[in-house]
mmCIF file of C-alpha atoms in Angstrom:
data_model
loop_
_atom_site.group_PDB
_atom_site.id
_atom_site.type_symbol
_atom_site.label_atom_id
_atom_site.label_comp_id
_atom_site.label_asym_id
_atom_site.label_seq_id
_atom_site.Cartn_x
_atom_site.Cartn_y
_atom_site.Cartn_z
ATOM 1 C CA MET A 81 22.537 -7.905 82.830
ATOM 2 C CA ALA A 82 24.959 -6.334 80.382
ATOM 3 C CA SER A 83 27.870 -7.434 82.555
ATOM 4 C CA LEU A 84 26.605 -11.017 82.563
ATOM 5 C CA ALA A 85 26.338 -11.044 78.767
ATOM 6 C CA ARG A 86 29.858 -9.627 78.490
ATOM 7 C CA TYR A 87 31.214 -12.393 80.765
ATOM 8 C CA ILE A 88 29.397 -15.028 78.736
ATOM 9 C CA ARG A 89 30.888 -13.719 75.456
ATOM 10 C CA LEU A 90 34.343 -13.590 77.026
ATOM 11 C CA GLY A 91 34.016 -17.173 78.236
ATOM 12 C CA LEU A 92 32.830 -18.424 74.842
ATOM 13 C CA GLY A 93 35.640 -16.602 73.092
ATOM 14 C CA THR A 94 38.234 -18.092 75.437
ATOM 15 C CA TRP A 95 36.785 -21.603 74.952
ATOM 16 C CA LEU A 96 36.824 -21.266 71.129
ATOM 17 C CA LEU A 97 40.410 -19.987 71.167
ATOM 18 C CA ALA A 98 41.527 -22.928 73.295
ATOM 19 C CA LEU A 99 39.690 -25.320 70.993
ATOM 20 C CA MET A 100 41.430 -23.887 67.925
ATOM 21 C CA ILE A 101 44.858 -24.148 69.548
ATOM 22 C CA THR A 102 44.214 -27.755 70.552
ATOM 23 C CA ALA A 103 43.052 -28.701 67.050
ATOM 24 C CA SER A 104 46.130 -27.184 65.450
ATOM 25 C CA MET A 105 48.641 -28.913 67.711
ATOM 26 C CA PRO A 106 48.873 -32.287 65.792
ATOM 27 C CA SER A 107 49.630 -30.603 62.453
ATOM 28 C CA ALA A 108 52.108 -28.286 64.078
ATOM 29 C CA ALA A 109 53.837 -31.235 65.658
ATOM 30 C CA GLN A 110 54.276 -32.821 62.231
ATOM 31 C CA GLN A 111 56.099 -29.814 60.803
ATOM 32 C CA VAL A 112 59.860 -30.053 60.593
ATOM 33 C CA ASN A 113 62.110 -27.042 60.646
ATOM 34 C CA PRO A 114 64.372 -27.513 57.609
ATOM 35 C CA THR A 115 67.016 -25.262 59.125
ATOM 36 C CA ALA A 116 67.177 -27.092 62.452
ATOM 37 C CA SER A 117 70.597 -28.557 63.177
ATOM 38 C CA ALA A 118 69.185 -31.742 64.733
ATOM 39 C CA VAL A 119 67.165 -32.835 61.644
ATOM 40 C CA LYS A 120 68.214 -32.875 58.000
ATOM 41 C CA GLU A 121 65.506 -33.051 55.346
ATOM 42 C CA GLN A 122 67.353 -35.550 53.160
ATOM 43 C CA GLN A 123 67.958 -37.794 56.170
ATOM 44 C CA LEU A 124 64.275 -37.593 57.101
ATOM 45 C CA LEU A 125 63.196 -38.581 53.578
ATOM 46 C CA GLN A 126 65.573 -41.520 53.562
ATOM 47 C CA GLU A 127 64.245 -42.780 56.874
ATOM 48 C CA LEU A 128 60.608 -42.721 55.774
ATOM 49 C CA ASN A 129 59.353 -45.331 53.332
ATOM 50 C CA ARG A 130 56.715 -42.955 52.026
ATOM 51 C CA ILE A 131 54.879 -39.781 52.962
ATOM 52 C CA GLN A 132 51.152 -40.251 52.592
ATOM 53 C CA GLY A 133 48.146 -38.340 53.814
ATOM 54 C CA ARG A 134 44.367 -38.311 53.571
ATOM 55 C CA VAL A 135 42.555 -36.757 50.616
ATOM 56 C CA SER A 136 38.896 -35.954 50.128
ATOM 57 C CA ILE A 137 38.721 -36.754 46.402
ATOM 58 C CA PRO A 138 37.790 -40.266 45.207
ATOM 59 C CA ASP A 139 41.288 -41.040 43.907
ATOM 60 C CA GLN A 140 43.060 -42.044 47.109
ATOM 61 C CA ARG A 141 46.345 -42.597 45.234
ATOM 62 C CA SER A 142 46.805 -38.835 45.059
ATOM 63 C CA GLY A 143 47.488 -38.865 48.789
ATOM 64 C CA VAL A 144 51.005 -40.227 48.192
ATOM 65 C CA LEU A 145 53.302 -37.207 48.348
ATOM 66 C CA GLU A 146 56.701 -38.875 48.535
ATOM 67 C CA GLN A 147 58.026 -42.386 47.995
ATOM 68 C CA PRO A 148 61.668 -43.488 47.622
ATOM 69 C CA ALA A 149 61.121 -45.336 44.335
ATOM 70 C CA GLY A 150 60.031 -42.053 42.807
ATOM 71 C CA ARG A 151 63.368 -40.440 43.575
ATOM 72 C CA GLU A 152 65.215 -43.475 42.214
ATOM 73 C CA TRP A 153 63.087 -43.398 39.053
ATOM 74 C CA ARG A 154 63.772 -39.697 38.540
ATOM 75 C CA GLU A 155 67.525 -40.321 38.848
ATOM 76 C CA PHE A 156 67.243 -43.144 36.314
ATOM 77 C CA ARG A 157 65.121 -41.047 33.961
ATOM 78 C CA ASN A 158 67.303 -37.941 33.994
ATOM 79 C CA VAL A 159 70.789 -39.459 34.310
ATOM 80 C CA THR A 160 71.160 -43.225 33.929
ATOM 81 C CA LEU A 161 68.891 -43.628 30.902
ATOM 82 C CA ARG A 162 70.646 -40.877 28.983
ATOM 83 C CA TRP A 163 74.003 -42.497 29.580
ATOM 84 C CA VAL A 164 72.783 -45.979 28.642
ATOM 85 C CA GLY A 165 70.953 -44.738 25.548
ATOM 86 C CA GLY A 166 73.782 -42.498 24.419
ATOM 87 C CA ILE A 167 76.435 -45.186 24.794
ATOM 88 C CA ALA A 168 74.305 -47.879 23.113
ATOM 89 C CA ILE A 169 73.132 -45.831 20.115
ATOM 90 C CA LEU A 170 76.199 -43.671 19.507
ATOM 91 C CA GLY A 171 78.461 -46.628 20.210
ATOM 92 C CA MET A 172 76.667 -48.719 17.594
ATOM 93 C CA LEU A 173 76.909 -45.901 15.048
ATOM 94 C CA VAL A 174 80.644 -45.575 15.664
ATOM 95 C CA VAL A 175 81.145 -49.342 15.290
ATOM 96 C CA LEU A 176 79.191 -49.382 12.018
ATOM 97 C CA VAL A 177 81.107 -46.433 10.567
ATOM 98 C CA VAL A 178 84.464 -47.980 11.481
ATOM 99 C CA PHE A 179 83.358 -51.354 10.115
ATOM 100 C CA TYR A 180 82.213 -49.817 6.835
ATOM 101 C CA LEU A 181 85.443 -47.863 6.419
ATOM 102 C CA THR A 182 87.544 -50.971 7.023
ATOM 103 C CA ARG A 183 85.388 -53.713 5.465
ATOM 104 C CA GLY A 184 83.252 -51.839 2.999
ATOM 105 C CA MET A 185 80.172 -53.331 1.386
ATOM 106 C CA VAL A 186 80.101 -57.128 1.234
ATOM 107 C CA GLN A 187 80.032 -57.740 -2.513
ATOM 108 C CA ILE A 188 78.574 -60.671 -4.401
ATOM 109 C CA GLN A 189 81.861 -62.517 -4.846
ATOM 110 C CA HIS A 190 81.058 -64.132 -8.193
ATOM 111 C CA GLY A 191 79.038 -61.212 -9.532
ATOM 112 C CA ARG A 192 75.401 -61.234 -10.515
ATOM 113 C CA SER A 193 74.165 -64.208 -12.482
ATOM 114 C CA GLY A 194 71.237 -62.441 -14.102
ATOM 115 C CA ARG A 195 68.862 -65.069 -12.705
ATOM 116 C CA THR A 196 66.645 -64.346 -9.712
ATOM 117 C CA ILE A 197 64.686 -66.342 -7.171
ATOM 118 C CA VAL A 198 61.741 -65.281 -5.030
ATOM 119 C CA ARG A 199 62.777 -64.809 -1.411
ATOM 120 C CA PHE A 200 59.815 -63.029 0.241
ATOM 121 C CA GLY A 201 56.216 -62.813 -0.867
ATOM 122 C CA ALA A 202 54.109 -59.658 -1.031
ATOM 123 C CA PHE A 203 52.395 -60.240 2.318
ATOM 124 C CA GLU A 204 55.699 -60.885 4.078
ATOM 125 C CA ARG A 205 57.159 -57.674 2.695
ATOM 126 C CA PHE A 206 54.045 -55.688 3.634
ATOM 127 C CA VAL A 207 54.227 -56.884 7.245
ATOM 128 C CA HIS A 208 57.960 -56.154 7.392
ATOM 129 C CA TRP A 209 57.667 -52.597 6.051
ATOM 130 C CA MET A 210 54.610 -51.784 8.148
ATOM 131 C CA THR A 211 56.421 -52.895 11.293
ATOM 132 C CA ALA A 212 59.682 -51.202 10.259
ATOM 133 C CA THR A 213 57.974 -47.884 9.459
ATOM 134 C CA CYS A 214 56.117 -47.869 12.751
ATOM 135 C CA PHE A 215 59.323 -48.778 14.589
ATOM 136 C CA ILE A 216 61.263 -45.867 13.091
ATOM 137 C CA ILE A 217 58.554 -43.363 14.052
ATOM 138 C CA LEU A 218 58.225 -44.898 17.508
ATOM 139 C CA ALA A 219 62.002 -44.757 17.961
ATOM 140 C CA VAL A 220 62.297 -41.097 16.941
ATOM 141 C CA SER A 221 59.303 -39.991 19.011
ATOM 142 C CA GLY A 222 60.452 -42.075 21.991
ATOM 143 C CA LEU A 223 64.012 -40.745 21.893
ATOM 144 C CA ASN A 224 62.522 -37.250 21.917
ATOM 145 C CA ILE A 225 61.220 -37.928 25.436
ATOM 146 C CA THR A 226 64.712 -38.754 26.670
ATOM 147 C CA PHE A 227 66.967 -36.525 24.578
ATOM 148 C CA GLY A 228 64.620 -33.914 23.107
ATOM 149 C CA ARG A 229 64.801 -31.358 25.902
ATOM 150 C CA PRO A 230 68.609 -31.178 26.232
ATOM 151 C CA LEU A 231 69.370 -31.559 22.496
ATOM 152 C CA LEU A 232 66.432 -30.346 20.395
ATOM 153 C CA LEU A 233 64.869 -27.640 22.539
ATOM 154 C CA PRO A 234 67.860 -25.253 22.380
ATOM 155 C CA LEU A 235 67.911 -25.570 18.568
ATOM 156 C CA ILE A 236 64.248 -24.983 17.658
ATOM 157 C CA GLY A 237 62.874 -23.071 20.651
ATOM 158 C CA HIS A 238 60.074 -23.716 23.116
ATOM 159 C CA GLU A 239 57.078 -23.190 20.824
ATOM 160 C CA ALA A 240 58.290 -25.471 18.019
ATOM 161 C CA PHE A 241 59.513 -28.076 20.500
ATOM 162 C CA SER A 242 56.151 -28.092 22.254
ATOM 163 C CA ALA A 243 54.243 -28.610 18.990
ATOM 164 C CA TRP A 244 56.671 -31.305 17.823
ATOM 165 C CA SER A 245 56.505 -33.143 21.146
ATOM 166 C CA GLN A 246 52.707 -33.121 21.125
ATOM 167 C CA TRP A 247 52.498 -34.674 17.655
ATOM 168 C CA ALA A 248 55.294 -37.093 18.547
ATOM 169 C CA LYS A 249 53.253 -38.229 21.535
ATOM 170 C CA TYR A 250 50.173 -38.836 19.356
ATOM 171 C CA ALA A 251 52.246 -40.788 16.823
ATOM 172 C CA HIS A 252 53.931 -42.808 19.554
ATOM 173 C CA ASN A 253 50.639 -43.814 21.144
ATOM 174 C CA TYR A 254 48.617 -44.638 18.033
ATOM 175 C CA LEU A 255 51.330 -46.296 15.931
ATOM 176 C CA SER A 256 52.041 -48.683 18.792
ATOM 177 C CA PHE A 257 48.988 -50.687 17.719
ATOM 178 C CA PRO A 258 50.058 -51.545 14.133
ATOM 179 C CA PHE A 259 53.600 -52.111 15.428
ATOM 180 C CA THR A 260 52.309 -54.684 17.919
ATOM 181 C CA ILE A 261 50.227 -56.368 15.222
ATOM 182 C CA GLY A 262 53.315 -56.482 13.013
ATOM 183 C CA VAL A 263 55.409 -58.125 15.729
ATOM 184 C CA VAL A 264 52.733 -60.786 16.252
ATOM 185 C CA LEU A 265 52.533 -61.482 12.501
ATOM 186 C CA ILE A 266 56.332 -61.664 12.202
ATOM 187 C CA PHE A 267 56.403 -64.161 15.062
ATOM 188 C CA LEU A 268 53.785 -66.359 13.396
ATOM 189 C CA MET A 269 55.091 -66.054 9.814
ATOM 190 C CA TRP A 270 58.746 -66.840 10.397
ATOM 191 C CA LEU A 271 58.801 -68.948 13.559
ATOM 192 C CA GLY A 272 59.449 -72.191 11.680
ATOM 193 C CA GLY A 273 62.540 -70.836 9.947
ATOM 194 C CA ASN A 274 64.072 -69.248 13.047
ATOM 195 C CA ILE A 275 64.564 -72.229 15.332
ATOM 196 C CA PRO A 276 68.325 -72.467 16.114
ATOM 197 C CA ASN A 277 70.165 -75.538 14.812
ATOM 198 C CA ARG A 278 73.699 -76.874 14.334
ATOM 199 C CA VAL A 279 74.157 -74.991 11.069
ATOM 200 C CA ASP A 280 73.898 -71.750 13.031
ATOM 201 C CA VAL A 281 76.814 -72.765 15.253
ATOM 202 C CA GLU A 282 79.029 -73.293 12.219
ATOM 203 C CA TRP A 283 77.807 -70.024 10.683
ATOM 204 C CA ILE A 284 78.821 -68.106 13.805
ATOM 205 C CA ARG A 285 82.180 -69.918 14.041
ATOM 206 C CA ARG A 286 83.046 -68.872 10.480
ATOM 207 C CA GLY A 287 82.036 -65.239 10.980
ATOM 208 C CA GLY A 288 78.830 -65.365 9.003
ATOM 209 C CA GLY A 289 80.411 -64.176 5.783
ATOM 210 C CA ILE A 290 80.799 -60.686 7.234
ATOM 211 C CA VAL A 291 84.384 -61.216 8.345
ATOM 212 C CA GLY A 292 86.640 -62.184 5.451
ATOM 213 C CA ASN A 293 85.341 -63.732 2.246
ATOM 214 C CA ASP A 294 83.999 -66.959 3.711
ATOM 215 C CA HIS A 295 80.419 -67.952 2.918
ATOM 216 C CA PRO A 296 79.158 -70.493 5.481
ATOM 217 C CA PRO A 297 76.025 -72.408 4.492
ATOM 218 C CA ALA A 298 72.651 -71.309 5.849
ATOM 219 C CA TYR A 299 69.009 -72.077 5.394
ATOM 220 C CA ARG A 300 66.420 -69.362 4.682
ATOM 221 C CA PHE A 301 67.491 -67.455 7.813
ATOM 222 C CA ASN A 302 71.075 -67.510 9.060
ATOM 223 C CA ALA A 303 72.111 -67.205 12.702
ATOM 224 C CA GLY A 304 72.381 -63.416 12.521
ATOM 225 C CA GLN A 305 68.892 -63.062 11.089
ATOM 226 C CA LYS A 306 67.552 -65.485 13.686
ATOM 227 C CA ALA A 307 69.066 -63.321 16.421
ATOM 228 C CA VAL A 308 67.361 -60.250 14.959
ATOM 229 C CA TYR A 309 64.084 -62.182 14.713
ATOM 230 C CA TRP A 310 64.105 -63.116 18.406
ATOM 231 C CA ILE A 311 65.174 -59.624 19.421
ATOM 232 C CA VAL A 312 62.217 -58.225 17.477
ATOM 233 C CA VAL A 313 59.790 -60.741 18.967
ATOM 234 C CA ILE A 314 60.981 -60.605 22.584
ATOM 235 C CA GLY A 315 61.950 -56.929 22.555
ATOM 236 C CA GLY A 316 58.763 -55.963 20.737
ATOM 237 C CA ALA A 317 56.663 -57.853 23.270
ATOM 238 C CA ALA A 318 58.510 -56.158 26.149
ATOM 239 C CA VAL A 319 58.147 -52.601 24.839
ATOM 240 C CA ALA A 320 54.523 -53.204 23.840
ATOM 241 C CA THR A 321 53.514 -54.665 27.211
ATOM 242 C CA SER A 322 55.304 -52.024 29.260
ATOM 243 C CA GLY A 323 54.138 -49.276 26.902
ATOM 244 C CA TYR A 324 50.477 -50.168 27.250
ATOM 245 C CA ALA A 325 50.891 -50.264 31.029
ATOM 246 C CA LEU A 326 52.107 -46.647 30.811
ATOM 247 C CA MET A 327 49.457 -45.653 28.291
ATOM 248 C CA LEU A 328 46.697 -46.888 30.641
ATOM 249 C CA PRO A 329 47.942 -45.625 34.016
ATOM 250 C CA PHE A 330 46.781 -47.362 37.213
ATOM 251 C CA TYR A 331 44.655 -49.911 35.362
ATOM 252 C CA LEU A 332 47.210 -52.700 35.676
ATOM 253 C CA SER A 333 49.301 -51.563 38.644
ATOM 254 C CA GLY A 334 50.015 -48.795 41.103
ATOM 255 C CA ILE A 335 52.624 -46.076 40.820
ATOM 256 C CA GLU A 336 55.455 -48.453 41.770
ATOM 257 C CA GLY A 337 54.509 -50.872 38.994
ATOM 258 C CA MET A 338 54.329 -48.034 36.484
ATOM 259 C CA GLN A 339 57.820 -46.914 37.457
ATOM 260 C CA ILE A 340 59.113 -50.436 36.803
ATOM 261 C CA ALA A 341 57.283 -50.463 33.463
ATOM 262 C CA ALA A 342 58.902 -47.139 32.551
ATOM 263 C CA VAL A 343 62.383 -48.495 33.317
ATOM 264 C CA VAL A 344 61.786 -51.693 31.310
ATOM 265 C CA HIS A 345 60.278 -49.767 28.405
ATOM 266 C CA ALA A 346 63.147 -47.288 28.217
ATOM 267 C CA ILE A 347 66.036 -49.754 28.572
ATOM 268 C CA VAL A 348 64.623 -52.275 26.089
ATOM 269 C CA ALA A 349 63.744 -49.495 23.644
ATOM 270 C CA VAL A 350 67.210 -47.915 23.450
ATOM 271 C CA LEU A 351 68.878 -51.328 23.101
ATOM 272 C CA PHE A 352 66.267 -52.222 20.467
ATOM 273 C CA VAL A 353 67.173 -49.096 18.496
ATOM 274 C CA ALA A 354 70.890 -49.923 18.662
ATOM 275 C CA VAL A 355 70.334 -53.452 17.317
ATOM 276 C CA MET A 356 68.050 -52.230 14.534
ATOM 277 C CA LEU A 357 70.733 -49.782 13.397
ATOM 278 C CA ALA A 358 72.969 -52.780 12.716
ATOM 279 C CA HIS A 359 70.101 -54.562 10.967
ATOM 280 C CA ILE A 360 69.432 -51.538 8.756
ATOM 281 C CA TYR A 361 73.136 -51.258 7.937
ATOM 282 C CA ILE A 362 73.396 -54.887 6.783
ATOM 283 C CA GLY A 363 70.198 -54.594 4.763
ATOM 284 C CA THR A 364 71.281 -51.440 2.894
ATOM 285 C CA ILE A 365 74.897 -50.361 2.441
ATOM 286 C CA GLY A 366 76.445 -53.264 4.340
ATOM 287 C CA MET A 367 75.737 -56.067 1.854
ATOM 288 C CA GLU A 368 75.194 -55.985 -1.884
ATOM 289 C CA GLY A 369 71.860 -57.435 -2.937
ATOM 290 C CA ALA A 370 70.417 -57.680 0.580
ATOM 291 C CA PHE A 371 67.930 -54.817 0.200
ATOM 292 C CA GLU A 372 66.379 -56.460 -2.855
ATOM 293 C CA ALA A 373 65.070 -59.289 -0.679
ATOM 294 C CA MET A 374 62.631 -56.910 1.031
ATOM 295 C CA GLY A 375 62.518 -54.373 -1.777
ATOM 296 C CA SER A 376 61.337 -56.347 -4.789
ATOM 297 C CA GLY A 377 61.101 -59.714 -3.047
ATOM 298 C CA VAL A 378 63.567 -61.434 -5.388
ATOM 299 C CA VAL A 379 67.343 -61.903 -5.079
ATOM 300 C CA ASP A 380 70.075 -62.874 -7.468
ATOM 301 C CA VAL A 381 70.839 -66.577 -7.546
ATOM 302 C CA ASN A 382 74.543 -65.979 -6.883
ATOM 303 C CA TRP A 383 73.656 -63.902 -3.798
ATOM 304 C CA ALA A 384 71.452 -66.724 -2.537
ATOM 305 C CA LYS A 385 74.189 -69.294 -3.291
ATOM 306 C CA GLU A 386 76.752 -67.350 -1.263
ATOM 307 C CA HIS A 387 74.605 -66.396 1.737
ATOM 308 C CA HIS A 388 71.814 -68.999 1.894
ATOM 309 C CA SER A 389 73.100 -71.989 -0.045
ATOM 310 C CA LEU A 390 71.043 -74.606 1.831
ATOM 311 C CA TRP A 391 67.863 -72.631 1.272
ATOM 312 C CA LEU A 392 68.683 -72.283 -2.442
ATOM 313 C CA GLU A 393 69.187 -76.037 -2.707
ATOM 314 C CA GLU A 394 65.794 -76.621 -1.101
ATOM 315 C CA GLU A 395 64.076 -74.178 -3.445
ATOM 316 C CA GLU A 396 65.727 -75.666 -6.540
ATOM 317 C CA ALA A 397 64.819 -79.199 -5.434
ATOM 318 C CA ARG A 398 61.230 -78.117 -4.869
ATOM 319 C CA ALA A 399 61.075 -76.476 -8.286
ATOM 320 C CA ALA A 400 62.563 -79.556 -9.952
ATOM 321 C CA ALA A 401 60.026 -81.797 -8.204
ATOM 322 C CA ASN A 402 57.178 -79.612 -9.425
ATOM 323 C CA ASP A 403 58.500 -79.704 -12.992
ATOM 324 C CA ALA A 404 58.823 -83.499 -12.843
ATOM 325 C CA ARG A 405 55.210 -84.037 -11.905
ATOM 326 C CA PRO A 406 53.135 -85.488 -14.744
ATOM 327 C CA LYS A 407 50.946 -82.901 -16.375
ATOM 328 C CA PRO A 408 47.288 -83.778 -16.987
ATOM 329 C CA ALA A 409 46.770 -84.854 -20.584
ATOM 330 C CA ALA A 410 44.833 -82.461 -22.741
ATOM 331 C CA THR A 411 41.529 -83.799 -24.080
ATOM 332 C CA ALA A 412 39.870 -82.659 -27.218
ATOM 333 C CA ALA A 413 36.754 -80.634 -26.782
ATOM 334 C CA GLU A 414 33.610 -82.490 -27.856
#
């Protein structure tokens, strides 16, 4: 009886061992020896569109282990973007420095008249500065993602860089909302004055008053300001849309769509920063009297005559028409 039980146990053990070997054969067949001469890992990854398996958790997207777009995105993120951003931003700074050293500040040719005219109202200036402040913080915190690790980390150390990056992330996420609102308000407020026309063609042909001492006529917004307006509107819409797609992962698209959103967001953002550097230059040290338009809201009449003569004529005609209107006659109180 003992011998029979021993044979039964031996048979069961042999059957279980065979079952385990059979079950492990498919996974073993999928393994690739990375040192084998017949198969190269990089070649294998290039041949496969994606490596995906089964997962037991509800999020089935986590089963994607490898996909070619991910490698392309990583190359863009770590190499291409840094080159594009560095060339665009540093290149713009170099151009502005050289231009300032050769051209200097564009002065009011006939000096200040002592008379001023309202150029932007309080609400317009509030929207501008709200959007501009948010943009500067978004630009600094966004550039930290691309250039912070190679440039800032060695200077301040891991602990300080970690704390800074965390707060930069919070600022970047939350300030995106007032920035988006500002872009929408800018689009609505100034759309009527930023439609291109024939005057803009002449303004560009004559260098816009930046090159030489020529002062081509312009309405409230010249061709350069119109270009900045459309860059803000279109670029702001692009970075906002792609940014919210990244802020809410997988709600609008899969991983491939998020990678595209990341590329669009990064490229538009660094080019946006480069253009705004030129805008800031013109509005501060590049042109005398320009900052006052958004600072106090009023500009000198001679500045307006030189840079926005058609707009000044419209404002003076409107003021003259208002003064010419008959005033209601005063009646004696009974």
